[in-house]
Structure formats: C-alpha cells, structure tokens
CSV table of N, CA and C in Angstrom, one decimal:
chain,number,residue,atom,x,y,z
A,1,MET,N,9.7,-10.2,-13.9
A,1,MET,CA,10.8,-9.7,-13.0
A,1,MET,C,11.2,-10.8,-12.0
A,2,LEU,N,10.3,-11.7,-11.7
A,2,LEU,CA,10.6,-12.6,-10.6
A,2,LEU,C,11.8,-13.5,-11.0
A,3,THR,N,12.1,-13.7,-12.3
A,3,THR,CA,13.2,-14.5,-12.7
A,3,THR,C,14.5,-13.7,-13.0
A,4,VAL,N,14.3,-12.5,-13.6
A,4,VAL,CA,15.3,-11.6,-14.0
A,4,VAL,C,16.0,-10.9,-12.8
A,5,GLU,N,15.2,-10.4,-11.9
A,5,GLU,CA,15.7,-9.8,-10.8
A,5,GLU,C,16.8,-10.5,-10.0
A,6,PRO,N,16.6,-11.8,-9.6
A,6,PRO,CA,17.6,-12.5,-9.0
A,6,PRO,C,18.9,-12.7,-9.8
A,7,GLN,N,18.7,-12.7,-11.1
A,7,GLN,CA,20.0,-12.8,-11.9
A,7,GLN,C,20.7,-11.5,-11.8
A,8,LEU,N,20.0,-10.4,-11.8
A,8,LEU,CA,20.7,-9.1,-11.8
A,8,LEU,C,21.4,-8.9,-10.5
A,9,VAL,N,20.7,-9.3,-9.4
A,9,VAL,CA,21.3,-9.2,-8.0
A,9,VAL,C,22.5,-10.0,-8.0
A,10,GLU,N,22.6,-11.3,-8.5
A,10,GLU,CA,23.7,-12.1,-8.4
A,10,GLU,C,24.8,-11.5,-9.3
A,11,ALA,N,24.6,-11.1,-10.5
A,11,ALA,CA,25.6,-10.7,-11.5
A,11,ALA,C,26.1,-9.3,-11.2
A,12,PHE,N,25.2,-8.4,-10.7
A,12,PHE,CA,25.7,-7.0,-10.6
A,12,PHE,C,25.6,-6.4,-9.2
A,13,VAL,N,24.6,-6.7,-8.5
A,13,VAL,CA,24.4,-6.1,-7.2
A,13,VAL,C,25.5,-6.8,-6.1
A,14,ASN,N,25.4,-8.0,-6.1
A,14,ASN,CA,26.3,-8.8,-5.2
A,14,ASN,C,27.8,-8.5,-5.4
A,15,THR,N,28.1,-8.2,-6.6
A,15,THR,CA,29.5,-7.9,-7.0
A,15,THR,C,29.9,-6.5,-6.9
A,16,GLY,N,28.9,-5.7,-6.4
A,16,GLY,CA,29.2,-4.2,-6.2
A,16,GLY,C,29.1,-3.3,-7.4
A,17,GLN,N,28.7,-3.8,-8.5
A,17,GLN,CA,28.7,-3.1,-9.8
A,17,GLN,C,27.5,-2.2,-9.9
A,18,VAL,N,26.4,-2.6,-9.3
A,18,VAL,CA,25.1,-2.0,-9.4
A,18,VAL,C,24.5,-1.9,-8.1
A,19,ARG,N,23.8,-0.7,-7.8
A,19,ARG,CA,22.9,-0.6,-6.6
A,19,ARG,C,21.5,-0.6,-7.1
A,20,LEU,N,20.7,-1.5,-6.4
A,20,LEU,CA,19.2,-1.7,-6.8
A,20,LEU,C,18.6,-0.9,-5.7
A,21,VAL,N,17.7,0.1,-6.2
A,21,VAL,CA,16.9,0.9,-5.3
A,21,VAL,C,15.5,0.8,-5.8
A,22,PHE,N,14.6,0.5,-4.8
A,22,PHE,CA,13.1,0.4,-5.1
A,22,PHE,C,12.4,1.7,-4.9
A,23,TRP,N,11.6,2.1,-5.7
A,23,TRP,CA,10.7,3.2,-5.6
A,23,TRP,C,9.3,2.7,-6.1
A,24,PRO,N,8.3,3.0,-5.2
A,24,PRO,CA,7.0,2.5,-5.6
A,24,PRO,C,6.4,3.2,-6.7
A,25,ASN,N,5.5,2.5,-7.4
A,25,ASN,CA,4.8,3.2,-8.5
A,25,ASN,C,3.3,3.0,-8.0
A,26,LEU,N,2.6,4.0,-7.7
A,26,LEU,CA,1.3,3.9,-7.1
A,26,LEU,C,0.1,4.0,-7.9
A,27,GLY,N,0.3,3.5,-9.2
A,27,GLY,CA,-0.7,3.7,-10.3
A,27,GLY,C,-1.9,2.9,-10.0
A,28,LEU,N,-2.0,1.9,-9.0
A,28,LEU,CA,-3.2,1.2,-8.9
A,28,LEU,C,-3.8,1.6,-7.5
A,29,GLY,N,-3.6,2.8,-7.2
A,29,GLY,CA,-4.3,3.4,-6.0
A,29,GLY,C,-4.0,2.7,-4.6
A,30,GLU,N,-5.0,2.5,-3.9
A,30,GLU,CA,-4.9,2.0,-2.5
A,30,GLU,C,-4.2,0.7,-2.4
A,31,GLY,N,-4.4,-0.2,-3.4
A,31,GLY,CA,-3.7,-1.5,-3.4
A,31,GLY,C,-2.2,-1.3,-3.5
A,32,SER,N,-1.7,-0.4,-4.4
A,32,SER,CA,-0.4,-0.1,-4.7
A,32,SER,C,0.2,0.4,-3.4
A,33,LEU,N,-0.5,1.3,-2.8
A,33,LEU,CA,0.0,1.9,-1.6
A,33,LEU,C,0.2,0.9,-0.4
A,34,ALA,N,-0.9,0.0,-0.3
A,34,ALA,CA,-0.8,-0.9,0.8
A,34,ALA,C,0.4,-1.9,0.6
A,35,ALA,N,0.5,-2.4,-0.7
A,35,ALA,CA,1.6,-3.2,-1.0
A,35,ALA,C,3.0,-2.6,-0.7
A,36,ALA,N,3.1,-1.4,-1.1
A,36,ALA,CA,4.4,-0.7,-0.7
A,36,ALA,C,4.6,-0.5,0.7
A,37,GLU,N,3.5,-0.2,1.5
A,37,GLU,CA,3.7,-0.1,2.9
A,37,GLU,C,4.0,-1.4,3.5
A,38,ALA,N,3.6,-2.5,3.1
A,38,ALA,CA,3.8,-3.8,3.6
A,38,ALA,C,5.3,-4.1,3.4
A,39,ALA,N,5.8,-3.8,2.2
A,39,ALA,CA,7.3,-4.1,2.0
A,39,ALA,C,8.2,-3.2,2.8
A,40,TYR,N,7.8,-1.9,3.0
A,40,TYR,CA,8.6,-1.0,3.8
A,40,TYR,C,8.5,-1.4,5.3
A,41,CYS,N,7.3,-1.8,5.7
A,41,CYS,CA,7.1,-2.3,7.2
A,41,CYS,C,8.0,-3.6,7.4
A,42,ALA,N,8.0,-4.4,6.5
A,42,ALA,CA,8.9,-5.6,6.5
A,42,ALA,C,10.4,-5.2,6.7
A,43,GLY,N,10.7,-4.3,5.8
A,43,GLY,CA,12.1,-3.8,5.7
A,43,GLY,C,12.5,-3.0,6.9
A,44,ASP,N,11.5,-2.5,7.6
A,44,ASP,CA,11.9,-1.7,8.9
A,44,ASP,C,12.3,-2.7,9.9
A,45,GLN,N,12.0,-3.9,9.9
A,45,GLN,CA,12.5,-4.9,10.8
A,45,GLN,C,13.9,-5.4,10.4
A,46,ASP,N,14.1,-5.6,9.1
A,46,ASP,CA,15.3,-6.2,8.6
A,46,ASP,C,15.3,-5.8,7.0
A,47,PRO,N,16.4,-5.1,6.5
A,47,PRO,CA,16.3,-4.8,5.1
A,47,PRO,C,16.2,-6.0,4.2
A,48,VAL,N,16.6,-7.2,4.5
A,48,VAL,CA,16.4,-8.3,3.8
A,48,VAL,C,15.0,-8.7,3.7
A,49,ARG,N,14.2,-8.4,4.7
A,49,ARG,CA,12.8,-8.7,4.8
A,49,ARG,C,12.0,-7.8,3.8
A,50,PHE,N,12.5,-6.6,3.5
A,50,PHE,CA,11.9,-5.9,2.5
A,50,PHE,C,11.7,-6.6,1.2
A,51,TRP,N,12.9,-7.2,0.7
A,51,TRP,CA,12.9,-8.0,-0.5
A,51,TRP,C,12.1,-9.2,-0.5
A,52,ALA,N,12.1,-9.9,0.7
A,52,ALA,CA,11.3,-11.1,0.9
A,52,ALA,C,9.8,-10.8,0.8
A,53,MET,N,9.3,-9.6,1.3
A,53,MET,CA,8.0,-9.2,1.2
A,53,MET,C,7.7,-8.7,-0.2
A,54,HIS,N,8.6,-8.1,-0.8
A,54,HIS,CA,8.5,-7.6,-2.2
A,54,HIS,C,8.2,-8.8,-3.1
A,55,TYR,N,9.0,-9.8,-3.0
A,55,TYR,CA,8.9,-11.1,-3.8
A,55,TYR,C,7.5,-11.7,-3.6
A,56,ARG,N,7.2,-11.7,-2.4
A,56,ARG,CA,5.9,-12.4,-1.9
A,56,ARG,C,4.7,-11.6,-2.6
A,57,LEU,N,4.7,-10.3,-2.5
A,57,LEU,CA,3.7,-9.5,-3.1
A,57,LEU,C,3.6,-9.7,-4.7
A,58,PHE,N,4.7,-9.8,-5.3
A,58,PHE,CA,4.7,-10.0,-6.8
A,58,PHE,C,4.2,-11.4,-7.1
A,59,GLN,N,4.5,-12.4,-6.2
A,59,GLN,CA,4.1,-13.7,-6.5
A,59,GLN,C,2.6,-13.9,-6.3
A,60,GLN,N,2.0,-13.1,-5.4
A,60,GLN,CA,0.6,-13.2,-5.1
A,60,GLN,C,-0.2,-12.0,-5.5
A,61,GLN,N,0.1,-11.4,-6.7
A,61,GLN,CA,-0.5,-10.2,-7.1
A,61,GLN,C,-2.0,-10.3,-7.2
A,62,ARG,N,-2.5,-11.5,-7.8
A,62,ARG,CA,-3.9,-11.7,-8.1
A,62,ARG,C,-4.6,-11.7,-6.7
A,63,GLU,N,-4.1,-12.5,-5.8
A,63,GLU,CA,-4.7,-12.6,-4.5
A,63,GLU,C,-4.7,-11.2,-3.8
A,64,LEU,N,-3.7,-10.5,-3.9
A,64,LEU,CA,-3.6,-9.2,-3.2
A,64,LEU,C,-4.7,-8.3,-3.7
A,65,TRP,N,-4.8,-8.2,-5.1
A,65,TRP,CA,-5.7,-7.3,-5.7
A,65,TRP,C,-7.2,-7.6,-5.5
A,66,THR,N,-7.5,-8.9,-5.2
A,66,THR,CA,-8.8,-9.4,-5.1
A,66,THR,C,-9.2,-9.5,-3.6
A,67,ALA,N,-8.4,-9.3,-2.7
A,67,ALA,CA,-8.6,-9.6,-1.3
A,67,ALA,C,-9.7,-8.7,-0.8
A,68,GLN,N,-10.5,-9.3,0.0
A,68,GLN,CA,-11.6,-8.6,0.7
A,68,GLN,C,-11.0,-7.7,1.8
A,69,ASP,N,-10.1,-8.3,2.5
A,69,ASP,CA,-9.5,-7.5,3.6
A,69,ASP,C,-7.9,-7.6,3.3
A,70,ARG,N,-7.5,-6.6,2.6
A,70,ARG,CA,-6.1,-6.5,2.1
A,70,ARG,C,-5.2,-6.5,3.4
A,71,ASN,N,-5.5,-5.7,4.4
A,71,ASN,CA,-4.6,-5.6,5.5
A,71,ASN,C,-4.4,-7.0,6.2
A,72,ALA,N,-5.5,-7.8,6.3
A,72,ALA,CA,-5.4,-9.0,6.9
A,72,ALA,C,-4.4,-9.9,6.1
A,73,LEU,N,-4.7,-9.8,4.8
A,73,LEU,CA,-3.8,-10.7,3.9
A,73,LEU,C,-2.4,-10.3,4.1
A,74,LEU,N,-2.1,-9.0,4.1
A,74,LEU,CA,-0.7,-8.5,4.2
A,74,LEU,C,0.0,-9.0,5.5
A,75,LYS,N,-0.9,-9.0,6.6
A,75,LYS,CA,-0.5,-9.5,7.9
A,75,LYS,C,-0.1,-11.1,7.9
A,76,SER,N,-1.0,-11.7,7.1
A,76,SER,CA,-0.7,-13.1,7.0
A,76,SER,C,0.7,-13.4,6.2
A,77,TYR,N,1.0,-12.6,5.3
A,77,TYR,CA,2.2,-12.7,4.6
A,77,TYR,C,3.4,-12.4,5.6
A,78,ALA,N,3.2,-11.4,6.5
A,78,ALA,CA,4.2,-11.1,7.5
A,78,ALA,C,4.4,-12.3,8.4
A,79,ARG,N,3.3,-13.0,8.8
A,79,ARG,CA,3.3,-14.2,9.5
A,79,ARG,C,4.2,-15.3,8.8
A,80,GLU,N,3.9,-15.5,7.5
A,80,GLU,CA,4.6,-16.5,6.8
A,80,GLU,C,6.0,-16.2,6.7
A,81,LEU,N,6.4,-14.9,6.7
A,81,LEU,CA,7.8,-14.5,6.6
A,81,LEU,C,8.5,-14.4,7.9
A,82,ARG,N,7.8,-14.8,9.0
A,82,ARG,CA,8.3,-14.8,10.3
A,82,ARG,C,8.7,-13.5,10.8
A,83,LEU,N,7.9,-12.4,10.5
A,83,LEU,CA,8.2,-11.1,11.0
A,83,LEU,C,7.7,-11.0,12.3
A,84,ASP,N,8.1,-10.0,13.1
A,84,ASP,CA,7.4,-9.6,14.3
A,84,ASP,C,6.1,-9.1,14.0
A,85,GLU,N,5.0,-9.9,14.2
A,85,GLU,CA,3.7,-9.6,13.8
A,85,GLU,C,3.2,-8.3,14.4
A,86,PRO,N,3.3,-8.2,15.8
A,86,PRO,CA,2.7,-6.8,16.4
A,86,PRO,C,3.4,-5.6,15.8
A,87,ALA,N,4.8,-5.7,15.6
A,87,ALA,CA,5.5,-4.6,15.1
A,87,ALA,C,5.1,-4.3,13.6
A,88,PHE,N,4.9,-5.3,12.9
A,88,PHE,CA,4.4,-5.2,11.4
A,88,PHE,C,3.0,-4.5,11.5
A,89,ALA,N,2.2,-5.1,12.3
A,89,ALA,CA,0.8,-4.5,12.4
A,89,ALA,C,0.7,-3.1,12.7
A,90,ALA,N,1.5,-2.7,13.7
A,90,ALA,CA,1.6,-1.4,14.2
A,90,ALA,C,2.1,-0.5,13.0
A,91,CYS,N,3.1,-0.9,12.4
A,91,CYS,CA,3.7,-0.1,11.3
A,91,CYS,C,2.6,0.0,10.2
A,92,LEU,N,2.0,-1.0,9.8
A,92,LEU,CA,1.1,-1.0,8.7
A,92,LEU,C,-0.2,-0.3,9.0
A,93,ASP,N,-0.7,-0.5,10.1
A,93,ASP,CA,-1.9,0.1,10.6
A,93,ASP,C,-1.8,1.7,10.9
A,94,GLY,N,-0.5,1.9,11.4
A,94,GLY,CA,-0.2,3.3,11.7
A,94,GLY,C,0.2,4.2,10.6
A,95,GLY,N,0.4,3.6,9.4
A,95,GLY,CA,0.9,4.4,8.2
A,95,GLY,C,2.3,5.0,8.4
A,96,LYS,N,3.1,4.3,9.1
A,96,LYS,CA,4.5,4.8,9.4
A,96,LYS,C,5.1,5.3,8.1
A,97,PHE,N,5.1,4.6,7.0
A,97,PHE,CA,5.8,4.9,5.8
A,97,PHE,C,5.0,5.6,4.7
A,98,ARG,N,3.7,5.8,5.0
A,98,ARG,CA,2.8,6.3,4.0
A,98,ARG,C,3.2,7.7,3.5
A,99,PRO,N,3.7,8.7,4.3
A,99,PRO,CA,4.2,9.9,3.8
A,99,PRO,C,5.3,9.7,2.8
A,100,GLU,N,6.4,8.9,3.2
A,100,GLU,CA,7.5,8.7,2.3
A,100,GLU,C,7.1,8.1,1.0
A,101,ILE,N,6.3,7.0,1.1
A,101,ILE,CA,5.9,6.3,-0.1
A,101,ILE,C,5.0,7.1,-1.0
A,102,THR,N,4.1,8.0,-0.5
A,102,THR,CA,3.3,8.9,-1.3
A,102,THR,C,4.2,9.9,-1.9
A,103,ALA,N,5.2,10.4,-1.3
A,103,ALA,CA,6.2,11.4,-1.9
A,103,ALA,C,6.9,10.8,-3.0
A,104,GLN,N,7.4,9.6,-2.8
A,104,GLN,CA,8.1,8.8,-3.8
A,104,GLN,C,7.3,8.5,-5.0
A,105,GLY,N,6.1,8.2,-4.9
A,105,GLY,CA,5.2,8.0,-5.9
A,105,GLY,C,4.9,9.2,-6.7
A,106,GLN,N,4.9,10.3,-6.0
A,106,GLN,CA,4.6,11.6,-6.7
A,106,GLN,C,5.8,12.0,-7.6
A,107,VAL,N,7.0,11.7,-7.1
A,107,VAL,CA,8.3,11.9,-7.9
A,107,VAL,C,8.1,11.1,-9.1
A,108,ARG,N,7.7,9.9,-9.0
A,108,ARG,CA,7.6,8.9,-10.3
A,108,ARG,C,6.6,9.5,-11.2
A,109,ARG,N,5.5,10.0,-10.7
A,109,ARG,CA,4.5,10.5,-11.6
A,109,ARG,C,5.0,11.8,-12.3
A,110,ASN,N,5.8,12.7,-11.6
A,110,ASN,CA,6.3,13.9,-12.1
A,110,ASN,C,7.3,13.5,-13.2
A,111,GLU,N,8.0,12.5,-13.1
A,111,GLU,CA,8.9,12.1,-14.1
A,111,GLU,C,8.2,11.3,-15.2
A,112,GLY,N,7.0,11.2,-15.2
A,112,GLY,CA,6.3,10.6,-16.3
A,112,GLY,C,6.3,9.1,-16.2
A,113,ILE,N,6.7,8.5,-15.2
A,113,ILE,CA,6.8,7.0,-15.1
A,113,ILE,C,5.4,6.5,-14.6
A,114,ARG,N,4.8,5.7,-15.5
A,114,ARG,CA,3.5,5.3,-15.4
A,114,ARG,C,3.5,3.7,-15.4
A,115,GLN,N,4.4,3.1,-16.3
A,115,GLN,CA,4.3,1.7,-16.5
A,115,GLN,C,5.1,0.9,-15.4
A,116,ARG,N,4.5,-0.3,-15.0
A,116,ARG,CA,5.2,-1.1,-14.0
A,116,ARG,C,5.5,-2.4,-14.7
A,117,PRO,N,6.7,-2.9,-14.4
A,117,PRO,CA,7.8,-2.2,-13.7
A,117,PRO,C,8.5,-1.2,-14.6
A,118,SER,N,9.2,-0.3,-14.1
A,118,SER,CA,10.1,0.6,-14.9
A,118,SER,C,11.4,0.8,-14.1
A,119,PHE,N,12.4,1.0,-14.8
A,119,PHE,CA,13.7,1.1,-14.3
A,119,PHE,C,14.4,2.4,-14.8
A,120,LYS,N,15.1,3.0,-13.9
A,120,LYS,CA,16.0,4.1,-14.4
A,120,LYS,C,17.4,3.7,-14.0
A,121,ILE,N,18.2,3.7,-15.1
A,121,ILE,CA,19.6,3.2,-15.0
A,121,ILE,C,20.5,4.4,-15.2
A,122,PHE,N,21.3,4.6,-14.1
A,122,PHE,CA,22.3,5.7,-14.2
A,122,PHE,C,23.7,5.2,-14.3
A,123,GLY,N,24.6,6.0,-14.7
A,123,GLY,CA,26.0,5.7,-14.9
A,123,GLY,C,26.7,6.9,-15.4
A,124,PRO,N,28.0,6.7,-15.4
A,124,PRO,CA,28.9,7.9,-15.9
A,124,PRO,C,28.4,8.4,-17.3
A,125,ALA,N,28.0,7.5,-18.2
A,125,ALA,CA,27.6,7.9,-19.5
A,125,ALA,C,26.1,8.5,-19.5
A,126,GLN,N,25.3,8.2,-18.4
A,126,GLN,CA,24.0,8.6,-18.4
A,126,GLN,C,23.7,9.1,-16.9
A,127,PRO,N,24.3,10.3,-16.6
A,127,PRO,CA,24.1,10.8,-15.3
A,127,PRO,C,22.7,11.2,-14.9
A,128,GLN,N,21.9,11.5,-15.9
A,128,GLN,CA,20.4,11.8,-15.6
A,128,GLN,C,19.6,10.5,-15.6
A,129,GLY,N,20.1,9.4,-16.0
A,129,GLY,CA,19.4,8.1,-16.0
A,129,GLY,C,18.7,7.9,-17.4
A,130,ARG,N,18.5,6.7,-17.7
A,130,ARG,CA,17.8,6.3,-18.8
A,130,ARG,C,16.6,5.4,-18.3
A,131,LEU,N,15.5,5.7,-18.8
A,131,LEU,CA,14.3,4.9,-18.4
A,131,LEU,C,14.1,3.7,-19.2
A,132,ALA,N,13.9,2.6,-18.7
A,132,ALA,CA,13.6,1.3,-19.4
A,132,ALA,C,12.3,0.9,-18.7
A,133,ALA,N,11.2,1.1,-19.6
A,133,ALA,CA,9.8,0.8,-19.1
A,133,ALA,C,9.4,-0.7,-19.5
A,134,GLY,N,8.8,-1.4,-18.6
A,134,GLY,CA,8.3,-2.7,-18.9
A,134,GLY,C,9.3,-3.8,-18.5
A,135,SER,N,8.9,-5.0,-18.5
A,135,SER,CA,9.8,-6.1,-18.1
A,135,SER,C,10.9,-6.2,-19.2
A,136,GLN,N,12.1,-6.4,-18.8
A,136,GLN,CA,13.2,-6.6,-19.6
A,136,GLN,C,14.0,-7.9,-19.4
A,137,SER,N,14.6,-8.4,-20.4
A,137,SER,CA,15.4,-9.6,-20.3
A,137,SER,C,16.7,-9.3,-19.5
A,138,PHE,N,17.3,-10.3,-19.0
A,138,PHE,CA,18.7,-10.1,-18.4
A,138,PHE,C,19.6,-9.4,-19.4
A,139,GLN,N,19.6,-9.9,-20.6
A,139,GLN,CA,20.5,-9.4,-21.7
A,139,GLN,C,20.2,-8.0,-21.9
A,140,ALA,N,19.0,-7.5,-21.9
A,140,ALA,CA,18.6,-6.1,-22.1
A,140,ALA,C,19.2,-5.3,-21.0
A,141,PHE,N,19.0,-5.8,-19.8
A,141,PHE,CA,19.5,-5.0,-18.6
A,141,PHE,C,21.1,-5.0,-18.7
A,142,GLN,N,21.7,-6.0,-19.1
A,142,GLN,CA,23.2,-6.1,-19.2
A,142,GLN,C,23.6,-5.0,-20.2
A,143,THR,N,23.0,-4.9,-21.4
A,143,THR,CA,23.3,-3.9,-22.3
A,143,THR,C,23.1,-2.4,-21.8
A,144,LEU,N,22.0,-2.3,-21.1
A,144,LEU,CA,21.7,-1.0,-20.5
A,144,LEU,C,22.6,-0.6,-19.4
A,145,ILE,N,23.1,-1.5,-18.7
A,145,ILE,CA,24.1,-1.2,-17.6
A,145,ILE,C,25.4,-0.8,-18.3
A,146,GLN,N,25.8,-1.5,-19.4
A,146,GLN,CA,27.1,-1.3,-20.1
A,146,GLN,C,27.0,0.0,-20.8
A,147,GLN,N,25.8,0.4,-21.4
A,147,GLN,CA,25.7,1.7,-21.9
A,147,GLN,C,25.8,2.8,-20.9
A,148,ALA,N,25.2,2.6,-19.8
A,148,ALA,CA,25.3,3.6,-18.8
A,148,ALA,C,26.6,3.9,-18.2
A,149,ARG,N,27.5,2.8,-18.3
A,149,ARG,CA,28.9,2.9,-18.0
A,149,ARG,C,29.8,3.5,-19.1
A,150,GLY,N,29.2,3.6,-20.2
A,150,GLY,CA,30.0,4.1,-21.4
A,150,GLY,C,30.8,3.0,-22.0
A,151,GLU,N,30.4,1.8,-21.9
A,151,GLU,CA,31.2,0.7,-22.4
A,151,GLU,C,30.6,0.4,-23.9
C-alpha cells in the first residue's frame, strides 16, 4: 500500500473524486491499538500529521511489533515527525482516542473485516459499499472506483 496509496491520493483524492477514510483494524491486539492511537494522536495536532504517522507506522511495522517499549518507540516517531512531544505523549498515555478506536474496530469485526488492509468502496452503484480485501494494484482500485460510480 505504501506505493499505491499515494497514487490513489493524487489521482482521486486530490481531484475531489474520492474521499479516503481510515478505520483501524485491531486484529493484532495491543500493537494494533497502540499504532492506531499514535496515528490519531498525531492527527489531533494536524490532520496531515495523521497520514505522516500512518506512513511511518507502515514503514516500520517490524520494528513496531518487536519493540520492547512500544510507547517509547511511538514517541520517538512523534519526535521524528516534529510533533509537539508533550501533547503527543499526553494523548497517547491518556488514551484520548482509545474509546473511538475500539468502537471503530468493533464495527469492522461486526462487518466481518479481518484482513489488513481492507477497503470498502462506496458509490452511487454500490451504496452499501463493496469490500476489497488485501493489497490491490492501482489499476484494480481504478476499476473498483469506476464500478462504484456505475461506469
């Protein structure tokens, strides 16, 4: 997704054709929850920072899952991204977004979404949305978006 997502943003999101919404999938327990909280806490400072943290977390998945002190690692990412460190730490340590993230994760489980990444694509021809599970190519997304539009 690290290569396809920027293409989607450029071709569809930046042109106003598609809205990209992130919902966490908490299938890997506390690590998933901590990663989602870090992204939400970054986004609390600036919505653009949500995506910067999101990309950083995807780039460093192995490091994140094997970290002895995950919160310290997440705070180091906040430092690298030049976030307000005390505000980020207070958000992360205080669990500011934990209830929201947990609720969103439950919605995903109730919908049967287990695989990461998963995408639900809505449009006039698919008002209930169509699930695309797993990594997809840009061309596959392009086709799914066209189908959702009824093209």
